[in-house]
PDB file of C-alpha atoms and ligand atoms in Angstrom:
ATOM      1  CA  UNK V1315       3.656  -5.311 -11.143  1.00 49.00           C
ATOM      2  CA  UNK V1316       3.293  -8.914 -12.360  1.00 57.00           C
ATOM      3  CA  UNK V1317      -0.137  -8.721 -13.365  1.00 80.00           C
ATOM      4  CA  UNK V1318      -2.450  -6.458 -15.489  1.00 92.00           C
ATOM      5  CA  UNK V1319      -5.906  -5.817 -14.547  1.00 96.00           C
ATOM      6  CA  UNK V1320      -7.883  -8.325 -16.132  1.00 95.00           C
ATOM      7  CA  UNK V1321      -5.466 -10.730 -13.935  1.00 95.00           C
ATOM      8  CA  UNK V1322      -6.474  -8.913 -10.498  1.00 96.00           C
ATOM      9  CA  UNK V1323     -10.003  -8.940 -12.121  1.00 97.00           C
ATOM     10  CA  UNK V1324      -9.908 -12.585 -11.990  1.00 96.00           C
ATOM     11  CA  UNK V1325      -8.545 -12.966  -8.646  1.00 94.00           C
ATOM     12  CA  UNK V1326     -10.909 -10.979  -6.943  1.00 96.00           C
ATOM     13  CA  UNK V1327     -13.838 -12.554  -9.253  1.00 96.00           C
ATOM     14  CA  UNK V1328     -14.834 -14.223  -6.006  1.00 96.00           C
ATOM     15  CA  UNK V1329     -17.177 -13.466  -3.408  1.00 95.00           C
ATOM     16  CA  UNK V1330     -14.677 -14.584  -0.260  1.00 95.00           C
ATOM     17  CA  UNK V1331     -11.763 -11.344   0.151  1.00 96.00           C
ATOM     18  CA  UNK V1332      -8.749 -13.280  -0.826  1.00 95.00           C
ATOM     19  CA  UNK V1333      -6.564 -11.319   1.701  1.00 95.00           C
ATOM     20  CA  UNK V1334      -9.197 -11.046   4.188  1.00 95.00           C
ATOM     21  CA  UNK V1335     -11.038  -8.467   5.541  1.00 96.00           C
ATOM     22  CA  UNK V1336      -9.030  -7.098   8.737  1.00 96.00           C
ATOM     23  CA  UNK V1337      -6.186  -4.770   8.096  1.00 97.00           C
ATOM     24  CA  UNK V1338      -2.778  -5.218   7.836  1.00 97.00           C
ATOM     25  CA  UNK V1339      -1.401  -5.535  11.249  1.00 96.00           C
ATOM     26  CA  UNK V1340       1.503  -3.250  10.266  1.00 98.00           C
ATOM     27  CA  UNK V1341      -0.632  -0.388   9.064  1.00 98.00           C
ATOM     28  CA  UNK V1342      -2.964  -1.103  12.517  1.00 98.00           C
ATOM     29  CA  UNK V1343      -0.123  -0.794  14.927  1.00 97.00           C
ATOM     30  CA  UNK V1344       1.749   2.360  13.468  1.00 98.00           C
ATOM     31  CA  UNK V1345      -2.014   4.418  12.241  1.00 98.00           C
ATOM     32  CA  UNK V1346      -0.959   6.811  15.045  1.00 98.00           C
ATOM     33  CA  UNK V1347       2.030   8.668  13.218  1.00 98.00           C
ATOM     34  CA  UNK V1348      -0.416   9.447  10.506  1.00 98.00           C
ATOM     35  CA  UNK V1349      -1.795  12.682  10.903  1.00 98.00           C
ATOM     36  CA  UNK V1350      -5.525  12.689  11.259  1.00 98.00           C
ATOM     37  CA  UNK V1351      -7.408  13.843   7.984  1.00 98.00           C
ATOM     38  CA  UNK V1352      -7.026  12.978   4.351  1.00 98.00           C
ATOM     39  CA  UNK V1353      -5.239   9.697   3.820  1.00 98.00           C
ATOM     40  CA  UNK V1354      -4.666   7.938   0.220  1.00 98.00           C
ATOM     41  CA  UNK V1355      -4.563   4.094   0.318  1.00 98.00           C
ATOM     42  CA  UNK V1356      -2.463   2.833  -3.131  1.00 98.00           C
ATOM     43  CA  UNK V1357      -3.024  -0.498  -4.674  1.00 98.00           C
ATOM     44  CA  UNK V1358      -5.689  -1.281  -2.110  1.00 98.00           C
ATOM     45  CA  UNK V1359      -7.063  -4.262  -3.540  1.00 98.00           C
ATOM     46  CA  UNK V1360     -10.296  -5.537  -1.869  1.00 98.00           C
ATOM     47  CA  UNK V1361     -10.526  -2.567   0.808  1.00 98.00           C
ATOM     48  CA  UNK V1362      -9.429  -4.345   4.218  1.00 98.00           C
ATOM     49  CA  UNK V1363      -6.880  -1.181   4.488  1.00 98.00           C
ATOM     50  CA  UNK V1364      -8.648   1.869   3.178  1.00 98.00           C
ATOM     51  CA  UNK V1365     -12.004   0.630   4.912  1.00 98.00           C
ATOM     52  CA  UNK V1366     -10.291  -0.138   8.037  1.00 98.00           C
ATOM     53  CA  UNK V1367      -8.556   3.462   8.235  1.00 98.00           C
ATOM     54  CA  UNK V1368     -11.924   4.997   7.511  1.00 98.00           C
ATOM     55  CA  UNK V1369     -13.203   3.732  10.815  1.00 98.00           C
ATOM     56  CA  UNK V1370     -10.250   4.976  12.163  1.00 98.00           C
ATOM     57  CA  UNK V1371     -11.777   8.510  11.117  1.00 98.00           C
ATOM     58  CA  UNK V1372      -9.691   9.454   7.885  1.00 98.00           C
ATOM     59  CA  UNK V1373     -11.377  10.559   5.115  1.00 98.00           C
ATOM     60  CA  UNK V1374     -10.197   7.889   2.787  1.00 98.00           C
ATOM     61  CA  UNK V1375      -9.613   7.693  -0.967  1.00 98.00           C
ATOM     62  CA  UNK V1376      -8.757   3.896  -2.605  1.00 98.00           C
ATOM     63  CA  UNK V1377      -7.652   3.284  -5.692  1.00 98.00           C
ATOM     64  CA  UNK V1378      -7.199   0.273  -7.594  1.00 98.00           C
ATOM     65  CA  UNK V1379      -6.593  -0.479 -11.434  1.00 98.00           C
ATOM     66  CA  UNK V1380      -9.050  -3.895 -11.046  1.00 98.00           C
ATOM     67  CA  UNK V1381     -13.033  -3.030 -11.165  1.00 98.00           C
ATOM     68  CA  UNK V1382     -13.868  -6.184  -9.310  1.00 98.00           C
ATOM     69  CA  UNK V1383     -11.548  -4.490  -6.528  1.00 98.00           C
ATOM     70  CA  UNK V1384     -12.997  -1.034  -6.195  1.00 98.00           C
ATOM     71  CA  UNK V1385     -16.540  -2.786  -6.379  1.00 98.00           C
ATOM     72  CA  UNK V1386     -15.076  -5.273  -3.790  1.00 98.00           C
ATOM     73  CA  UNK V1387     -13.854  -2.267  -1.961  1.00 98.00           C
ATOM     74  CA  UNK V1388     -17.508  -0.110  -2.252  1.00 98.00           C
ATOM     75  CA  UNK V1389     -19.456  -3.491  -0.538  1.00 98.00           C
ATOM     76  CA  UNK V1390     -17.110  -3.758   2.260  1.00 98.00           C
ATOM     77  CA  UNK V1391     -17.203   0.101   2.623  1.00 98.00           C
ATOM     78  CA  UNK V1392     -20.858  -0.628   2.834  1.00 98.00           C
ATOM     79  CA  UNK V1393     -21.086  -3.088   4.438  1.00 97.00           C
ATOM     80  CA  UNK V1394     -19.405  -1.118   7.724  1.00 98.00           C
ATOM     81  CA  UNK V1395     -21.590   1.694   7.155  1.00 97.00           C
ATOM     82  CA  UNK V1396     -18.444   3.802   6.197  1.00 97.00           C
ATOM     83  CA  UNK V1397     -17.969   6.165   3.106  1.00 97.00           C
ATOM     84  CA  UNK V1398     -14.366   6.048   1.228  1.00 98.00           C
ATOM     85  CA  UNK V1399     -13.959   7.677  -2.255  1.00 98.00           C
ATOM     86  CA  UNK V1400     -12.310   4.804  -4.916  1.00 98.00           C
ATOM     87  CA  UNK V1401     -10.851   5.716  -7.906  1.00 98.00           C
ATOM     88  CA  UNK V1402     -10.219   2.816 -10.405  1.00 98.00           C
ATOM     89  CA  UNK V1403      -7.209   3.889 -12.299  1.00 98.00           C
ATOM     90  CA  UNK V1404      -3.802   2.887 -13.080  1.00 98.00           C
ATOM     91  CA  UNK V1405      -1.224   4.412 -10.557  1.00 98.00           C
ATOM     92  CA  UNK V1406       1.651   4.763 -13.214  1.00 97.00           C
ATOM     93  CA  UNK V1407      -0.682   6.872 -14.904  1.00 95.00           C
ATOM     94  CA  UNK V1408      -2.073   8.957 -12.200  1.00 97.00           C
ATOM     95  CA  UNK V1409      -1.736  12.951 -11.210  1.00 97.00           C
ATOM     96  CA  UNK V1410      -1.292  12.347  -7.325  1.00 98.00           C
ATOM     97  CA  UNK V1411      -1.651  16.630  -7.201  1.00 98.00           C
ATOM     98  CA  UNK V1412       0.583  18.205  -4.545  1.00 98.00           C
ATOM     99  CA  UNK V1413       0.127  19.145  -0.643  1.00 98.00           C
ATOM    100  CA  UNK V1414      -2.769  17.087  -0.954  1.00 98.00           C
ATOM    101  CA  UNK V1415      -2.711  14.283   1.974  1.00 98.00           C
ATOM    102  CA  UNK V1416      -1.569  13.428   5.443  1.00 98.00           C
ATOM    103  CA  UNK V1417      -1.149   9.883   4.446  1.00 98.00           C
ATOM    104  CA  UNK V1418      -0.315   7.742   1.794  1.00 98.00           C
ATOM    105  CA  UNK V1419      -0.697   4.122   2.866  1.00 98.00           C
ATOM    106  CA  UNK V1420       0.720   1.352   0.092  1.00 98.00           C
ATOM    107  CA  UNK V1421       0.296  -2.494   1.757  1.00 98.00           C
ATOM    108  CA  UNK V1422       2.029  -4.846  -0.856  1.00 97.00           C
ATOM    109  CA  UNK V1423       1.998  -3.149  -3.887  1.00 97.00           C
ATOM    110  CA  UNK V1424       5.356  -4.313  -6.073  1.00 97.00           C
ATOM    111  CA  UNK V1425       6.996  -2.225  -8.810  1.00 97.00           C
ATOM    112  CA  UNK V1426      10.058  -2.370 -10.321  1.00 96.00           C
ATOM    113  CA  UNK V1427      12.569  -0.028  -8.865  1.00 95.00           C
ATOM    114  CA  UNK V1428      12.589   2.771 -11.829  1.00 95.00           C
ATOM    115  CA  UNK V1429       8.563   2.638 -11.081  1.00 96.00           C
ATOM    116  CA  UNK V1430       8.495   2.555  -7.753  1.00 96.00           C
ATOM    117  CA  UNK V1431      11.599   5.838  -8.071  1.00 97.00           C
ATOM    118  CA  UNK V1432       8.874   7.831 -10.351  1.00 97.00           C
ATOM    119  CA  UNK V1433       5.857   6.894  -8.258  1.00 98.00           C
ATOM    120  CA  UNK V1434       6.905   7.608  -4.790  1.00 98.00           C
ATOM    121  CA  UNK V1435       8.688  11.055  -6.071  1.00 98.00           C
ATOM    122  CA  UNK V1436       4.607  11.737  -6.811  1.00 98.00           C
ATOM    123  CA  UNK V1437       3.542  10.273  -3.510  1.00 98.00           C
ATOM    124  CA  UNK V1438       6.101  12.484  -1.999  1.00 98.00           C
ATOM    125  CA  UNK V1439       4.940  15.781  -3.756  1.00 98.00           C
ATOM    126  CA  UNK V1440       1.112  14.827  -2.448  1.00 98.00           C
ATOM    127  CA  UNK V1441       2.038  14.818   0.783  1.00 98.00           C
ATOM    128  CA  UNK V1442       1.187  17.755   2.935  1.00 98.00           C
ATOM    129  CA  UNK V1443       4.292  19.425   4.781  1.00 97.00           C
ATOM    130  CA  UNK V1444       4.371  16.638   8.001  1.00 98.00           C
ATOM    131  CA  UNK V1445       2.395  13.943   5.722  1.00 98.00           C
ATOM    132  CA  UNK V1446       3.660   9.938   6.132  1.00 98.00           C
ATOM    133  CA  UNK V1447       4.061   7.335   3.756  1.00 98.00           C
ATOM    134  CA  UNK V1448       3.690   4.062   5.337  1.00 98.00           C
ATOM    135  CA  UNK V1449       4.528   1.023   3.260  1.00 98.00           C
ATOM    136  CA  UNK V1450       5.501  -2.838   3.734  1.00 98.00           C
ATOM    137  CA  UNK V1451       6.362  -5.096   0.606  1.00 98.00           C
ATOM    138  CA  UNK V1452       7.901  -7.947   0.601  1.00 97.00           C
ATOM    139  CA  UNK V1453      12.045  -8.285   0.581  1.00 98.00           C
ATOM    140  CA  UNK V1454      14.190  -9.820  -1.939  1.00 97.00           C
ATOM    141  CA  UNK V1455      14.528 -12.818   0.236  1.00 97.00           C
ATOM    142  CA  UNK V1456      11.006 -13.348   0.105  1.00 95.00           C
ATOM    143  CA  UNK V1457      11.546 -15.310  -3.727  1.00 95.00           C
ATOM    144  CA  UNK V1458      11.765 -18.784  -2.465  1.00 95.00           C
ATOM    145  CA  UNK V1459       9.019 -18.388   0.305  1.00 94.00           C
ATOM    146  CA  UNK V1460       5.787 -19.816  -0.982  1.00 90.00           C
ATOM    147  CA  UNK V1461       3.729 -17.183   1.313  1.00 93.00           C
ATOM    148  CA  UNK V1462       3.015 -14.450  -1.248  1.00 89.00           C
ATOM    149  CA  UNK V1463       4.250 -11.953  -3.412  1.00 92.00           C
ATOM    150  CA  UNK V1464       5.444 -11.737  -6.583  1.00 93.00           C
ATOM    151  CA  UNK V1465       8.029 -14.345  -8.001  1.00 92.00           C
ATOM    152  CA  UNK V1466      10.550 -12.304  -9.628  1.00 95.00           C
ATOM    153  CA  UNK V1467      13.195 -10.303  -7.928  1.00 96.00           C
ATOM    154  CA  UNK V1468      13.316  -7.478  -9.704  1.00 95.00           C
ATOM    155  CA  UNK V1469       9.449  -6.596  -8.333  1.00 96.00           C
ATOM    156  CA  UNK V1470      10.950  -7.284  -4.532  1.00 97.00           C
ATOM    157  CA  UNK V1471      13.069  -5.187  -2.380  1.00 97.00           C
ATOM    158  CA  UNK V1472      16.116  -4.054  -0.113  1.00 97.00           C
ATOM    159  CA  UNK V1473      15.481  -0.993   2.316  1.00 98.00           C
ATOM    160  CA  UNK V1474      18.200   0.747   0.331  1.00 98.00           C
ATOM    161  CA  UNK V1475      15.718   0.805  -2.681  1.00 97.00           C
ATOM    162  CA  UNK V1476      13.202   2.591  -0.438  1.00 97.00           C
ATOM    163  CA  UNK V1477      15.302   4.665   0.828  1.00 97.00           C
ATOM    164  CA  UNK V1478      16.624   5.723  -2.467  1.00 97.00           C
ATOM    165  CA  UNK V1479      13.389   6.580  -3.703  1.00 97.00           C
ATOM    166  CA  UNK V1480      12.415   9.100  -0.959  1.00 97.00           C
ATOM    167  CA  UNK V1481      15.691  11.522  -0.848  1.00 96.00           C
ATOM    168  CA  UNK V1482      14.071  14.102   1.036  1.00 96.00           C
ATOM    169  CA  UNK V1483      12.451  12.489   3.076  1.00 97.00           C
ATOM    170  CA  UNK V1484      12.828  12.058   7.211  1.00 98.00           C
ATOM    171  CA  UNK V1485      12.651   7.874   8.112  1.00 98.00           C
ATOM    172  CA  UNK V1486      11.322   7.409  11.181  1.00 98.00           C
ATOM    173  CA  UNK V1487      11.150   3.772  10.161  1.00 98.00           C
ATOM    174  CA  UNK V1488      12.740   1.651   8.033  1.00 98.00           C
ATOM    175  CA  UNK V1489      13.719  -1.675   8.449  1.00 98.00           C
ATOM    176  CA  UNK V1490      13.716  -5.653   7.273  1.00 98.00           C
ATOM    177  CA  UNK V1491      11.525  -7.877   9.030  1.00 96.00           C
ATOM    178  CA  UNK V1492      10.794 -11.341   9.054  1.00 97.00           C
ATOM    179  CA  UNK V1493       6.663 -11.708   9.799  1.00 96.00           C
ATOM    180  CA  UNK V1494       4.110 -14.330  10.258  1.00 95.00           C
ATOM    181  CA  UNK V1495       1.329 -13.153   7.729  1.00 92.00           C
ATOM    182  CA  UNK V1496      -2.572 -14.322   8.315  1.00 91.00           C
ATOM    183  CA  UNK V1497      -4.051 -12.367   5.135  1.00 91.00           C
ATOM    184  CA  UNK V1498      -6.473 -14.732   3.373  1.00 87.00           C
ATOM    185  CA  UNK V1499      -4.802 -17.614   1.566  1.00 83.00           C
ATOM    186  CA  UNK V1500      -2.797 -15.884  -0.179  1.00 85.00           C
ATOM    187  CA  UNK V1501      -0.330 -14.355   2.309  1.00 83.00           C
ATOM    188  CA  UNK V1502      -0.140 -17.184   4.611  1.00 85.00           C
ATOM    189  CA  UNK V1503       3.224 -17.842   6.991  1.00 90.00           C
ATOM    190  CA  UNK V1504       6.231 -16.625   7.675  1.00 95.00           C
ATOM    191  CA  UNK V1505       7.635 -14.178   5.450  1.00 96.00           C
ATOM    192  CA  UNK V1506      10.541 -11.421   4.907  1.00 97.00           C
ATOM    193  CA  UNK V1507       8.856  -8.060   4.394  1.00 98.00           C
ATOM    194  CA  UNK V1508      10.313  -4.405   3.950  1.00 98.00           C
ATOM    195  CA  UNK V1509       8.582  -1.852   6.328  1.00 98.00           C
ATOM    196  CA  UNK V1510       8.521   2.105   6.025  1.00 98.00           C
ATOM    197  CA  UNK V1511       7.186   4.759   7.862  1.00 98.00           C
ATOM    198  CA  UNK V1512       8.788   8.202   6.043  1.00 98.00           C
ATOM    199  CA  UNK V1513       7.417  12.049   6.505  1.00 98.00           C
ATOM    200  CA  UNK V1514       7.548  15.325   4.581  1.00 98.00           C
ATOM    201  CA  UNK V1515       9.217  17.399   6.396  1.00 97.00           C
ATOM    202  CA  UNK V1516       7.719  20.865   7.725  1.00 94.00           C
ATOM    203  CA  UNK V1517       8.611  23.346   4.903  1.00 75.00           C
ATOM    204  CA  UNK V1518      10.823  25.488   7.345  1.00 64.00           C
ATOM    205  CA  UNK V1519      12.713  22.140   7.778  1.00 63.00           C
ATOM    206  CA  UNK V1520      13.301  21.716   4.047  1.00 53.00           C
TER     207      UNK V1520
HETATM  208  C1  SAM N 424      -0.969  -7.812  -3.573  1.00 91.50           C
HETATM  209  S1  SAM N 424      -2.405  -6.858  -3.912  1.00 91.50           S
HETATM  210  C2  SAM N 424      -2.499  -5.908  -2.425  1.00 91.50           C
HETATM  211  C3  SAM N 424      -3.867  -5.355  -2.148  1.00 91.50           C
HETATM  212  C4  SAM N 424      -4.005  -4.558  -0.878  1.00 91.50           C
HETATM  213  N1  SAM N 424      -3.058  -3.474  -0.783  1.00 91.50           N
HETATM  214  C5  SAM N 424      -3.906  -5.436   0.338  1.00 91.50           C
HETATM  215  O1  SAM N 424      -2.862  -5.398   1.001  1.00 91.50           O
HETATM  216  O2  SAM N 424      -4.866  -6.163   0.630  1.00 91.50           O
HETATM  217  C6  SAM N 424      -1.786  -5.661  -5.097  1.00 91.50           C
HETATM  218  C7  SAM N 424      -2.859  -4.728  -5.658  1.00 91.50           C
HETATM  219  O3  SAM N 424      -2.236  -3.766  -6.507  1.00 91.50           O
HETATM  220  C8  SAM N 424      -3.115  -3.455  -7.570  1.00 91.50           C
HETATM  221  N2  SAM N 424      -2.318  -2.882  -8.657  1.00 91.50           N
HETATM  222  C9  SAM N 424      -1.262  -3.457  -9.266  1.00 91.50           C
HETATM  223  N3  SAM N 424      -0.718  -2.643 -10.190  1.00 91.50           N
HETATM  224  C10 SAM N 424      -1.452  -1.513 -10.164  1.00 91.50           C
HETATM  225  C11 SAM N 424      -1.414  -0.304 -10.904  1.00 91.50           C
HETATM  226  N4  SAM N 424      -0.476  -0.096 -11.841  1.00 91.50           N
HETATM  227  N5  SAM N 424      -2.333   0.641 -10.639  1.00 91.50           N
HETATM  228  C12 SAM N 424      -3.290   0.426  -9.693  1.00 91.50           C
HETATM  229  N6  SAM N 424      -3.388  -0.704  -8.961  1.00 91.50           N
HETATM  230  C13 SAM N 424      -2.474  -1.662  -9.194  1.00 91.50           C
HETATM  231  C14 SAM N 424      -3.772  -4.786  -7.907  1.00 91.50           C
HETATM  232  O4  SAM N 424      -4.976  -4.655  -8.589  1.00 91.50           O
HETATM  233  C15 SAM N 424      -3.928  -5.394  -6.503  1.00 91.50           C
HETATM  234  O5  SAM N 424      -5.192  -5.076  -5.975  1.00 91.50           O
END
C-alpha cells in the first residue's frame, strides 16, 4: 500500500472515524452470501466493517497494521456492546491458516498486483470449502478522481487482476462500477470502484 503504519497511525490520530462509522454499503447489501459464522475483516481500519458484521452475528476477527486503528476499532466495538477479536499485524506477513473462515471481507485495501496475487492465494486457502471473499477497491480509472484512494496506478485495479488472483475460485460477482461514496471525508463522491464476491468451492466440486 502507499503508506506504512506510522502514516495510518497519524490518520486515525483523531477522535472523529475518518471513514465514518456505518459500513460500507457494498459489504451491507451482499452480507447474505456470506455464510453465517467466522468471518475475517482485512485492512479494517477504524472498525465500521468488522463491527458492523458483528451485529450482523459473525464472530468477527479485524486486523489492522496501525495501533491507533485496532484501538479505534476496540472503542467502537465497545461502544455497540459487541465483542470482535483484532489482531494488529501486517497482512504481508501473516499465516491466514487454512479451512479457517466463512468470510473474508477486504473494503479498500490496495496492493500491488504481485501482493495482492500472494495474499489472496492465502485468503483463498483460509476459506472453508463454500467460504466468500467479498472485496471492492477502487479501479484504475479512479487516478484522476479526487474522492479517495491511492494515487498511483499500480496500487489500483482492472477486474482481470482480481480475477487472476483467485484461479480456483467460482465468481458470483465481479464487476466495474461507478459509485457515489459517503465514507467520512475521505471517500467523498462519485467514484470507479472494482467489486467481488468469489467462493471456495465445495471440495467435491474441486
Ligand atoms: C483505505 S483504509 C480502509 C479501512 C477500512 N477497510 C475501511 O474501509 O474503512 C486501508 C487500511 O489498510 C490498512 N493496511 C494497509 N496496509 C496494511 C498491511 N500491510 N497490513 C495490515 N493493514 C494494512 C491501513 O492501516 C488502513 O487502515
Amino acid at each position: 500500500m502507499k503508506y506504512g503504519p506510522d502514516k495510518w497511525d497519524e490518520r486515525y490520530g483523531v477522535d472523529e472515524y475518518v471513514y465514518g462509522r456505518e459500513p460500507n454499503l457494498f459489504l451491507k447489501q451482499n452480507v447474505k452470501v456470506i455464510p453465517k459464522g467466522n468471518v475475517l475483516c482485512v485492512a479494517d481500519g477504524e472498525g465500521r466493517n468488522g463491527v458492523w458484521l458483528a451485529k450482523q452475528g459473525y464472530s468477527v476477527t479485524s486486523i489492522d497494521f496501525s495501533q491507533n486503528a485496532i484501538e479505534k476499532i476496540n472503542r467502537l466495538a465497545q461502544r455497540n456492546e459487541i465483542s470482535i477479536k483484532t489482531i494488529c499485524v501486517d497482512l504481508l506477513n501473516y499465516d491466514f491458516g487454512e479451512n479457517r473462515y466463512d468470510g473474508i471481507v477486504s473494503i479498500f485495501a490496495h496492493f500491488k498486483v504481485e501482493e495482492i496475487n500472494k495474499l489472496h492465494y492465502k485468503y483463498f486457502n483460509a476459506l472453508k470449502p463454500n467460504g466468500v471473499f467479498m472485496m471492492e477497491v477502487f479501479a484504475k480509472e479512479q487516478l484522476p478522481l479526487k474522492t479517495g484512494g491511492p494515487k498511483n496506478i499500480s496500487l489500483l485495479y482492472d477486474t482481470q487482476d482480481i480475477q487472476n488472483s483467485f484461479p480456483s475460485g467460482k465468481i458470483e460477482l465481479l464487476k466495474k462500477d461507478i459509485v457515489y461514496l459517503h465514507e467520512g471525508n475521505i471517500h467523498d463522491g462519485k467514484a470507479v470502484v472494482v467489486r467481488a464476491i468469489i467462493r471456495k468451492p465445495l471440495d467435491k466440486e474441486n
